[in-house]
Amino acid sequence: MARSSQVTAWVGWVWFAGIVLLVLGLFNAISGLVAAFSPEKLVGLGEQGIVVLDVSTWGWVHLVVGILLVIVGFSVLSGRGWARLVAIVLVVLNVLTQFVALPASPWWSIVTIILGLFVLWALVVHGDEAERASASASHLP
């Protein structure tokens, strides 16, 4: 089935995805900075005994993923073709890190996971329209 070359209003979902990528990236970077420089450790009970988890390690992971999400969010908003694929990979990675962070911050993790699923849907289903909209806008005088 051939796809139409016409740009529809559905391209707004891709721009929504780009904006959400920016917001999620900023919040991840902020929470990553807080955790990276936090002296706290989480202590839990596992099958092998007491488990001590350094919060700063996950802080650095969230900081790096957050910075990458911001960069890719700007690229998705500008209609870059490569940004769509990179954004999909980063959103999946972000959703996985939020599952790991679920016990520490359940509400934020759930909201982030849900927004990530909307972003994935927009980028996978309507991402090619954003590329066409960007290409057609660059041909305007």
Short mmCIF file of C-alpha atoms in Angstrom, two decimals:
data_model
loop_
_atom_site.label_atom_id
_atom_site.label_comp_id
_atom_site.label_asym_id
_atom_site.label_seq_id
_atom_site.Cartn_x
_atom_site.Cartn_y
_atom_site.Cartn_z
CA MET A 1 0.00 0.00 0.00
CA ALA A 2 1.57 3.28 -1.09
CA ARG A 3 1.67 6.12 1.39
CA SER A 4 0.37 9.52 0.40
CA SER A 5 2.94 12.25 -0.10
CA GLN A 6 0.50 14.81 1.30
CA VAL A 7 1.25 16.25 4.74
CA THR A 8 -1.75 16.03 7.07
CA ALA A 9 -2.59 17.43 10.47
CA TRP A 10 -1.19 14.24 12.01
CA VAL A 11 2.26 15.81 11.71
CA GLY A 12 1.31 17.75 14.84
CA TRP A 13 1.75 14.53 16.81
CA VAL A 14 5.38 14.40 15.73
CA TRP A 15 5.89 17.98 16.85
CA PHE A 16 4.17 17.03 20.11
CA ALA A 17 6.67 14.17 20.38
CA GLY A 18 9.56 16.59 19.83
CA ILE A 19 8.31 18.91 22.55
CA VAL A 20 7.76 16.01 24.94
CA LEU A 21 11.30 14.80 24.19
CA LEU A 22 12.59 18.24 25.18
CA VAL A 23 10.59 18.33 28.40
CA LEU A 24 11.44 14.75 29.38
CA GLY A 25 15.07 15.39 28.58
CA LEU A 26 15.17 18.50 30.75
CA PHE A 27 13.47 16.77 33.67
CA ASN A 28 15.72 13.72 33.32
CA ALA A 29 18.78 15.95 33.26
CA ILE A 30 17.65 17.87 36.35
CA SER A 31 16.77 14.74 38.32
CA GLY A 32 20.00 13.16 37.09
CA LEU A 33 22.03 16.10 38.39
CA VAL A 34 20.30 15.92 41.76
CA ALA A 35 20.92 12.18 42.05
CA ALA A 36 24.47 12.30 40.65
CA PHE A 37 25.62 14.70 43.34
CA SER A 38 23.56 13.15 46.11
CA PRO A 39 25.52 11.41 48.86
CA GLU A 40 22.60 9.07 49.53
CA LYS A 41 22.57 5.36 48.99
CA LEU A 42 19.52 3.10 48.78
CA VAL A 43 19.59 0.08 51.04
CA GLY A 44 17.41 -2.92 50.38
CA LEU A 45 17.10 -6.55 51.29
CA GLY A 46 17.80 -9.07 48.52
CA GLU A 47 18.08 -12.84 48.33
CA GLN A 48 21.81 -12.65 49.06
CA GLY A 49 21.40 -10.24 52.00
CA ILE A 50 21.58 -6.47 52.21
CA VAL A 51 21.98 -4.62 48.92
CA VAL A 52 23.47 -1.11 48.84
CA LEU A 53 22.79 0.87 45.65
CA ASP A 54 24.60 4.11 44.90
CA VAL A 55 22.05 6.68 43.69
CA SER A 56 24.71 8.73 41.90
CA THR A 57 25.27 6.02 39.28
CA TRP A 58 21.65 6.17 38.17
CA GLY A 59 21.88 9.94 38.34
CA TRP A 60 24.60 9.95 35.71
CA VAL A 61 22.58 7.58 33.53
CA HIS A 62 19.53 9.86 33.75
CA LEU A 63 21.69 12.93 33.08
CA VAL A 64 23.23 11.48 29.92
CA VAL A 65 19.90 10.17 28.61
CA GLY A 66 18.30 13.54 29.41
CA ILE A 67 20.92 15.52 27.49
CA LEU A 68 20.60 13.17 24.51
CA LEU A 69 16.79 13.49 24.61
CA VAL A 70 17.04 17.30 24.49
CA ILE A 71 19.41 17.20 21.50
CA VAL A 72 17.25 14.70 19.63
CA GLY A 73 14.07 16.60 20.57
CA PHE A 74 15.39 19.70 18.81
CA SER A 75 16.36 17.55 15.82
CA VAL A 76 12.91 15.93 15.64
CA LEU A 77 11.31 19.39 15.70
CA SER A 78 13.51 20.45 12.79
CA GLY A 79 12.43 17.38 10.78
CA ARG A 80 15.75 15.54 10.63
CA GLY A 81 15.32 12.00 9.33
CA TRP A 82 18.03 10.46 11.50
CA ALA A 83 16.52 12.00 14.64
CA ARG A 84 13.41 9.87 14.37
CA LEU A 85 15.34 6.61 14.63
CA VAL A 86 17.64 7.91 17.36
CA ALA A 87 14.62 9.26 19.28
CA ILE A 88 12.89 5.88 19.12
CA VAL A 89 15.99 4.17 20.55
CA LEU A 90 16.42 6.83 23.26
CA VAL A 91 12.76 6.74 24.27
CA VAL A 92 12.89 2.96 24.63
CA LEU A 93 16.06 3.34 26.72
CA ASN A 94 14.39 6.06 28.81
CA VAL A 95 11.31 3.90 29.39
CA LEU A 96 13.55 1.05 30.55
CA THR A 97 15.44 3.31 32.96
CA GLN A 98 12.12 4.57 34.30
CA PHE A 99 11.06 0.99 35.02
CA VAL A 100 14.24 0.61 37.07
CA ALA A 101 13.52 3.91 38.86
CA LEU A 102 9.88 2.93 39.49
CA PRO A 103 10.37 1.96 43.16
CA ALA A 104 12.19 5.25 43.93
CA SER A 105 9.75 7.62 42.18
CA PRO A 106 6.63 5.74 41.09
CA TRP A 107 4.41 8.62 39.94
CA TRP A 108 7.07 10.36 37.88
CA SER A 109 8.16 7.05 36.34
CA ILE A 110 4.59 6.13 35.38
CA VAL A 111 3.97 9.54 33.79
CA THR A 112 7.27 9.33 31.91
CA ILE A 113 6.53 5.81 30.67
CA ILE A 114 3.07 6.85 29.41
CA LEU A 115 4.45 9.95 27.67
CA GLY A 116 7.22 7.81 26.18
CA LEU A 117 4.64 5.46 24.69
CA PHE A 118 2.81 8.41 23.07
CA VAL A 119 6.11 9.67 21.67
CA LEU A 120 6.92 6.23 20.26
CA TRP A 121 3.50 6.02 18.63
CA ALA A 122 3.85 9.48 17.07
CA LEU A 123 7.35 8.85 15.76
CA VAL A 124 6.64 5.40 14.37
CA VAL A 125 3.22 6.08 12.83
CA HIS A 126 3.55 9.70 11.68
CA GLY A 127 7.26 10.46 11.65
CA ASP A 128 7.62 10.36 7.88
CA GLU A 129 5.06 13.17 7.58
CA ALA A 130 7.28 15.46 9.66
CA GLU A 131 10.16 14.81 7.27
CA ARG A 132 7.90 15.66 4.31
CA ALA A 133 6.62 18.81 6.05
CA SER A 134 10.17 19.92 6.74
CA ALA A 135 11.22 19.23 3.14
CA SER A 136 8.23 21.09 1.70
CA ALA A 137 8.88 24.07 4.01
CA SER A 138 12.48 24.28 2.87
CA HIS A 139 11.30 24.66 -0.75
CA LEU A 140 9.22 27.74 0.03
CA PRO A 141 10.64 31.08 -1.19
#
